[in-house]
Amino acid sequence: MAEQRLEENGLVERLKSAAADLGVPRLIIFAFLAAMVVAAFLLELPIDTLTGNVLTRFGMNGILVLAMIPTMQVGMGPNFGLPLGITCGLVAATLSIELGFAGLQGFLVALSVAIALGAAAGYAYGLLLNKVRGEEMTVGTYFGFSIVSLMSIFWALAPYKSPEMIWPYGGSGLRVTITLQNHFDKILDHFLAFTVFGIDVPTGLLLFFFAACFLLWLFMRSRHGIAMTAVGNNIRFAESVGLNVNRYRLLASTLSGALGAAGIIIYAQSYGFLQLYQAPLFMAFFAVGSILIGGASINHATIKHAVIGTFLFQALLVVSLPVANLVVSENLSEVIRIIITNGIILYALSRRESGGETR
Amino acid sequence: MMEHKAVEEAKPAFSLGRLLKNHAVPILFIIICALGSYYARLPLQFLIAEIITRMARNSFLVISLIIPIIAGMGLNFGIVLGAMAAQFAFIATVFWQMQGLVGLSVTVLLTIPVAIVFGWLTGMLFNRTRGKEMITGIILSFFANGLYQLICLWVIGGLIPFPDETMVLPSGVGLRNTVNLKAMHYALDNIIKWRHGMISIPVMTFAAVALLCVGMVYLLKTKLGQDFRAVGQSQQIARVAGINVDKVRILAIVFSTVLAALGQIIFLQNLGILTTYGSHVQVGTFAVAAILIGGASVSKATIGQALLGTFLFHTLFIVSPLAGKNLMGNPQVGEFFRVFVAYGVIGVALALHAWRGRGK
Amino acid sequence: MLSQHVLEMRNIVKEYFGNRVLKGVSLTVDEGEIHSLIGENGAGKSTLMNVLFGMPVIHNTGGFDGEVLFQGNPVQIRSPFEAMELGIGMVHQEFMLLPGFTVSENIKLNREITRPTLLSRFFGRSMNRLDRPAMDADSRRALDSLGLSLDETTRVAGLPVGYKQFVEIARELDKKKTKILVLDEPTAVLTESEADTLLETMERLAQRGISILFITHRLQEVLRVSRGISVLRDGEKVASLDKKDATVDHLAELMVGRALQSVGCKECGDSPASEEILLTVNDLHVAMPGEEVHGISLDIRKGEILGIGGLAGQGKIGIANGIMGLYPARGAVTKSGRPVPLNDTTSALNAGMAFVSEDRRGVGLLLDQSIEMNIAVPAMQSQGKFLKGPFALADDRAIRTHALRLIKELDIRCTGPMQLTRRLSGGNQQKVCIAKALTLEPDLLFVSEPTRGIDVGAKKIVLDLLVKLNRELGVTIVITSSELAELRAVCDRIALIYHGQLEGILAPDASDKDFGIMMAGGIKGTTERKVS
């Protein structure tokens, strides 16, 4: 009898739960985005340029957001330790420049070294996280912060020689921002790029991002991907079918590290600069905020969430920036970014989590 | 009947190994500070003077962390909200052109209700995110910082008129980057100041800190203090015994937030300048790092640890840029190093806490 | 005074979601009486106590019917706190003591003696200062009345269990109002001498006029101290007798009773049980908290349905969990002559064993995944089934086909293979668990508590299903259950576990008395007790 009632209420229930899943904060964000878009029209802002910007920033940030999926799915929560992966990417990029690579070659060297370093660092980081089960988010946050400041010492002392990277007047250490103009600036963005209705479409960038999505999607549907999800859903279930929980947590951390490292290379080539020192400090939070806006919860995230979330978040930022500048003051866009990011994370934290039940 | 078996744990004989093991963190930092002081090559008098200033300035903020730790809520990163309450109050009193001790008193009176409200809201949020209080506190501090900036950048002058040219940006909307607290500079410190060469001791400020310490000891001997300790050990058992656990937890955060607000007032009156968008940002991180360096943990903290930690952390703060310059030829390195220490200590403390917690 | 009953519970009826767990139970306890309440697990003892204490679990599920009278007056107890205020004291099975507090602080928890201060005039009682000397003195008195010389300023952390128990009792005694004390399995965690002391103390308290409601399964202790005895079975009070009319045998018989359900599949043939040994368990120790196993040796015959019974906490649950590698275990397990390594779930699965956990929602299911994934994942991960292509991707079609077949065969009521298991009823969740175990194609299936938390109709369906699997597919099945009746209905042999050890193996048609005595630790347990 109970089953029948469930069956009849299936659709209504699903709609209700969909609305509940969406949640008030996301509704506010959608409303805000809609208001910004309307305002952009009213203020006669160049919609085509804005759209192009949204596309670029979407592709640029996408992979960093994808890096959240493995750790969230395996039950470690969002990877607040993302700065670790990002740092690896930065090391790889500086190495590629230092060794004099340029163009596609430079990009590929940077990318492959980044992935290798990121995976190795992610693995080591996973060993740490396996010791601190249940506190991954707090430990990760401060671990990420520590890495950024430790690496700042490294940037200040690193024996790089390339004049493009070190301070111009005989100083030692690397500059805060390094231009990629002579290396792999916009190498993906310009690949097969075209303009339609005044919108610049960064074809290569988008293709790269979607290819990464597809590969991750394939992985999540493979035996190991499914095992990872099972571990995240219910550790004790996973143990009862003979899965090595720690191994899958390591795998997730490794993947996340590699994606983070690759992500910053993609980000940098599109942006045109490498940002060192304190720049990676808060990047994790924006990635976490993005995927949560897309509909993920602390321990459940899919490619769909990442794609939707990145798009919405970047659209919001791109559109609100000129609107805010015209209407109020220039810093406001950044403020809105902080409020939205952390607001959505707080919301996700305060929700009662689903997932495995304890007795 | 039942004879009293050897229940008491045998009192361990004094051993150096045990001392080192139990106090590894403070000892390590005493060594780092000693080395740093040596390589910084600062005149001793200057060093002592600086340390005294910073102890007076920061102790209050660090002590404000103790109650939530005792109540089992971990390190309260949410004290940033207390600092914001203090800054709002200062903005108001500066706007009203208040001065000296009167101005400072009004600031205090203004701060307390605001901090109570902030603390209450924080406490309610923590009750919703039970077991994840620390990460919630971290994110909350960022979120609140966003709202704070929104208010200072846009609400002030934008929504509510703020006719003070010296405080707002030229456009008339939003506060300037700094608010000058000249009128209340040293208002507390200078009531009684004991001077000796380069060293000057703000007696009243230390008196306030001492009063706080006494008050804290006293509080822990009251019924409420006992409830804090009970809830900190087990929410379930406390609840079965009829203690209103949620309320006790909220009160713990309210206390912490109010104390942090007062601490920020002491901090700012000593500094004499309010960096509108920056003064509060690192309050939580630095206070937390300080108390951890003093040997406290996520679940245990004493006043002694708070004071020792403040001393060590700020000694490190003073000496590390110079030591970095002298050792590495780069003052920035020391700068980064101390930030790294702050973050790293917190990271390690949290990791150790989770590590040990899993053993149970 | 008209009535000298301290406590009277009249005709208590409690339903959980249509499942009647108390069917009109009445109980009276007189002043100064030690009244024993005995019964198997699931007989309704704890629900009755939850009613008495006004636990939220009762009020959140629609309350109860019936009346509770305390000292002759009808009372409404809405929370444990109200029960305490009335004078009903509880000594919990898992101690409600704060380890970091002293004995005295624990005894006085939330009842601290305080003195007003200047601040409390403004901020109320919470600013009162604790009067430690007075608290210690009170605690001292309570401890002395128990004849306990324990220092009241000792921290509770590190105290032996026996002492903790006494501290709990002292706390209840210190509540001056306490008229009746409920002791829930108090001797379970104690050593022999500690238990003796406790029983003596209980008698002395009773002499002082404090009534005690004594919940236990140690029948010898029941006979030693109680005046009145009530026996619960299946939510009914089956007997209420005086100590002088009771014997261990009689109580055991009453407790177990005989309520055979007709289970099994009529059409199928006889049990395929043979004499051949399929699995040999030798000196198995399992460290499963609350269900520890201390050296069990057991042979499982090919084709049989073996029941493992015993009271909760005695270790029966630990056996299957240990063999399957879910909790640390040592000993030797041999299947068809080949040793099966312990502490290695994969090896256990590869040896052709599958396990349906007693903790359906905690271990058995991925609650936020579809039925089909729940069924497919174990076989996919341990045997590589349902995969295709060079990248070992999930084979959706194979998964769907297989799930649809099992949904039909096991009659899982659902909206389809994509429904989340969270939304299924208990009985159907259990079927999904069985389906996922069957997908592994085991020749030995462990099923723990197959009918726990399932309504009556579904219970029969699940048991029928197990019998059918045994008869039609020849799967050897080991059922672990707290419900003796269901074991006796479906099993070929029943092993009874007590104190983590094998007490004995009985045929399902052995007498109630034999079952009752073995579950309560047997003659062996009682004689040992006397000797030591």
PDB file of N, CA and C in Angstrom, chain C residues 335-372:
ATOM      1  N   LYS C 335      36.564 -22.991   3.945  1.00  0.00           N
ATOM      2  CA  LYS C 335      35.368 -23.274   3.155  1.00  0.00           C
ATOM      3  C   LYS C 335      35.708 -24.357   2.135  1.00  0.00           C
ATOM      4  N   SER C 336      34.970 -25.451   2.186  1.00  0.00           N
ATOM      5  CA  SER C 336      35.210 -26.612   1.314  1.00  0.00           C
ATOM      6  C   SER C 336      36.694 -26.963   1.280  1.00  0.00           C
ATOM      7  N   GLY C 337      37.315 -26.948   2.416  1.00  0.00           N
ATOM      8  CA  GLY C 337      38.708 -27.363   2.511  1.00  0.00           C
ATOM      9  C   GLY C 337      39.722 -26.267   2.255  1.00  0.00           C
ATOM     10  N   ARG C 338      39.278 -25.118   1.720  1.00  0.00           N
ATOM     11  CA  ARG C 338      40.243 -24.047   1.445  1.00  0.00           C
ATOM     12  C   ARG C 338      40.114 -22.975   2.516  1.00  0.00           C
ATOM     13  N   PRO C 339      41.249 -22.549   3.062  1.00  0.00           N
ATOM     14  CA  PRO C 339      41.161 -21.505   4.091  1.00  0.00           C
ATOM     15  C   PRO C 339      40.709 -20.167   3.495  1.00  0.00           C
ATOM     16  N   VAL C 340      39.876 -19.475   4.225  1.00  0.00           N
ATOM     17  CA  VAL C 340      39.436 -18.145   3.809  1.00  0.00           C
ATOM     18  C   VAL C 340      40.103 -17.140   4.736  1.00  0.00           C
ATOM     19  N   PRO C 341      40.943 -16.257   4.189  1.00  0.00           N
ATOM     20  CA  PRO C 341      41.614 -15.299   5.064  1.00  0.00           C
ATOM     21  C   PRO C 341      40.595 -14.370   5.743  1.00  0.00           C
ATOM     22  N   LEU C 342      40.878 -14.026   6.981  1.00  0.00           N
ATOM     23  CA  LEU C 342      39.980 -13.118   7.702  1.00  0.00           C
ATOM     24  C   LEU C 342      40.401 -11.672   7.444  1.00  0.00           C
ATOM     25  N   ASN C 343      39.566 -10.760   7.876  1.00  0.00           N
ATOM     26  CA  ASN C 343      39.836  -9.328   7.720  1.00  0.00           C
ATOM     27  C   ASN C 343      40.072  -8.932   6.261  1.00  0.00           C
ATOM     28  N   ASP C 344      39.391  -9.604   5.372  1.00  0.00           N
ATOM     29  CA  ASP C 344      39.602  -9.350   3.952  1.00  0.00           C
ATOM     30  C   ASP C 344      38.282  -9.637   3.236  1.00  0.00           C
ATOM     31  N   THR C 345      37.499  -8.583   3.089  1.00  0.00           N
ATOM     32  CA  THR C 345      36.166  -8.756   2.532  1.00  0.00           C
ATOM     33  C   THR C 345      36.215  -9.318   1.118  1.00  0.00           C
ATOM     34  N   THR C 346      37.162  -8.845   0.336  1.00  0.00           N
ATOM     35  CA  THR C 346      37.237  -9.303  -1.045  1.00  0.00           C
ATOM     36  C   THR C 346      37.414 -10.812  -1.114  1.00  0.00           C
ATOM     37  N   SER C 347      38.317 -11.348  -0.285  1.00  0.00           N
ATOM     38  CA  SER C 347      38.536 -12.795  -0.297  1.00  0.00           C
ATOM     39  C   SER C 347      37.278 -13.535   0.118  1.00  0.00           C
ATOM     40  N   ALA C 348      36.593 -12.995   1.115  1.00  0.00           N
ATOM     41  CA  ALA C 348      35.371 -13.647   1.575  1.00  0.00           C
ATOM     42  C   ALA C 348      34.347 -13.693   0.450  1.00  0.00           C
ATOM     43  N   LEU C 349      34.227 -12.592  -0.274  1.00  0.00           N
ATOM     44  CA  LEU C 349      33.277 -12.546  -1.385  1.00  0.00           C
ATOM     45  C   LEU C 349      33.715 -13.509  -2.477  1.00  0.00           C
ATOM     46  N   ASN C 350      35.013 -13.527  -2.758  1.00  0.00           N
ATOM     47  CA  ASN C 350      35.516 -14.401  -3.821  1.00  0.00           C
ATOM     48  C   ASN C 350      35.346 -15.880  -3.469  1.00  0.00           C
ATOM     49  N   ALA C 351      35.270 -16.175  -2.165  1.00  0.00           N
ATOM     50  CA  ALA C 351      35.098 -17.572  -1.763  1.00  0.00           C
ATOM     51  C   ALA C 351      33.655 -18.027  -1.935  1.00  0.00           C
ATOM     52  N   GLY C 352      32.824 -17.147  -2.491  1.00  0.00           N
ATOM     53  CA  GLY C 352      31.457 -17.565  -2.755  1.00  0.00           C
ATOM     54  C   GLY C 352      30.504 -17.301  -1.598  1.00  0.00           C
ATOM     55  N   MET C 353      30.908 -16.365  -0.720  1.00  0.00           N
ATOM     56  CA  MET C 353      30.016 -16.022   0.378  1.00  0.00           C
ATOM     57  C   MET C 353      29.439 -14.625   0.136  1.00  0.00           C
ATOM     58  N   ALA C 354      28.202 -14.435   0.567  1.00  0.00           N
ATOM     59  CA  ALA C 354      27.604 -13.106   0.484  1.00  0.00           C
ATOM     60  C   ALA C 354      26.920 -12.820   1.796  1.00  0.00           C
ATOM     61  N   PHE C 355      26.695 -11.528   2.039  1.00  0.00           N
ATOM     62  CA  PHE C 355      26.241 -11.118   3.360  1.00  0.00           C
ATOM     63  C   PHE C 355      25.145 -10.065   3.235  1.00  0.00           C
ATOM     64  N   VAL C 356      24.023 -10.299   3.907  1.00  0.00           N
ATOM     65  CA  VAL C 356      22.989  -9.282   4.014  1.00  0.00           C
ATOM     66  C   VAL C 356      23.078  -8.750   5.433  1.00  0.00           C
ATOM     67  N   SER C 357      23.505  -7.493   5.557  1.00  0.00           N
ATOM     68  CA  SER C 357      23.842  -6.947   6.878  1.00  0.00           C
ATOM     69  C   SER C 357      22.602  -6.701   7.725  1.00  0.00           C
ATOM     70  N   GLU C 358      22.808  -6.757   9.039  1.00  0.00           N
ATOM     71  CA  GLU C 358      21.721  -6.424   9.966  1.00  0.00           C
ATOM     72  C   GLU C 358      21.409  -4.938   9.921  1.00  0.00           C
ATOM     73  N   ASP C 359      22.370  -4.148   9.466  1.00  0.00           N
ATOM     74  CA  ASP C 359      22.178  -2.705   9.426  1.00  0.00           C
ATOM     75  C   ASP C 359      21.857  -2.305   7.990  1.00  0.00           C
ATOM     76  N   ARG C 360      20.597  -2.463   7.653  1.00  0.00           N
ATOM     77  CA  ARG C 360      20.182  -2.318   6.264  1.00  0.00           C
ATOM     78  C   ARG C 360      20.518  -0.933   5.720  1.00  0.00           C
ATOM     79  N   ARG C 361      20.132   0.077   6.460  1.00  0.00           N
ATOM     80  CA  ARG C 361      20.323   1.439   5.950  1.00  0.00           C
ATOM     81  C   ARG C 361      21.756   1.919   6.145  1.00  0.00           C
ATOM     82  N   GLY C 362      22.412   1.420   7.171  1.00  0.00           N
ATOM     83  CA  GLY C 362      23.769   1.876   7.444  1.00  0.00           C
ATOM     84  C   GLY C 362      24.826   1.188   6.595  1.00  0.00           C
ATOM     85  N   VAL C 363      24.654  -0.112   6.326  1.00  0.00           N
ATOM     86  CA  VAL C 363      25.663  -0.864   5.584  1.00  0.00           C
ATOM     87  C   VAL C 363      25.098  -1.400   4.282  1.00  0.00           C
ATOM     88  N   GLY C 364      23.844  -1.815   4.334  1.00  0.00           N
ATOM     89  CA  GLY C 364      23.301  -2.601   3.237  1.00  0.00           C
ATOM     90  C   GLY C 364      23.026  -1.833   1.967  1.00  0.00           C
ATOM     91  N   LEU C 365      22.742  -0.544   2.074  1.00  0.00           N
ATOM     92  CA  LEU C 365      22.235   0.156   0.891  1.00  0.00           C
ATOM     93  C   LEU C 365      22.976   1.458   0.621  1.00  0.00           C
ATOM     94  N   LEU C 366      22.994   1.803  -0.658  1.00  0.00           N
ATOM     95  CA  LEU C 366      23.353   3.167  -1.054  1.00  0.00           C
ATOM     96  C   LEU C 366      22.018   3.887  -1.157  1.00  0.00           C
ATOM     97  N   LEU C 367      21.657   4.602  -0.095  1.00  0.00           N
ATOM     98  CA  LEU C 367      20.285   5.120  -0.018  1.00  0.00           C
ATOM     99  C   LEU C 367      19.982   6.141  -1.099  1.00  0.00           C
ATOM    100  N   ASP C 368      21.013   6.826  -1.589  1.00  0.00           N
ATOM    101  CA  ASP C 368      20.760   7.853  -2.593  1.00  0.00           C
ATOM    102  C   ASP C 368      21.052   7.375  -4.010  1.00  0.00           C
ATOM    103  N   GLN C 369      21.072   6.062  -4.158  1.00  0.00           N
ATOM    104  CA  GLN C 369      21.260   5.521  -5.498  1.00  0.00           C
ATOM    105  C   GLN C 369      20.055   4.677  -5.860  1.00  0.00           C
ATOM    106  N   SER C 370      19.940   4.414  -7.154  1.00  0.00           N
ATOM    107  CA  SER C 370      18.787   3.678  -7.636  1.00  0.00           C
ATOM    108  C   SER C 370      18.852   2.219  -7.203  1.00  0.00           C
ATOM    109  N   ILE C 371      17.720   1.566  -7.305  1.00  0.00           N
ATOM    110  CA  ILE C 371      17.646   0.143  -6.993  1.00  0.00           C
ATOM    111  C   ILE C 371      18.634  -0.631  -7.869  1.00  0.00           C
ATOM    112  N   GLU C 372      18.658  -0.304  -9.163  1.00  0.00           N
ATOM    113  CA  GLU C 372      19.498  -1.087 -10.068  1.00  0.00           C
ATOM    114  C   GLU C 372      20.981  -0.937  -9.742  1.00  0.00           C
TER     115      GLU C 372
END
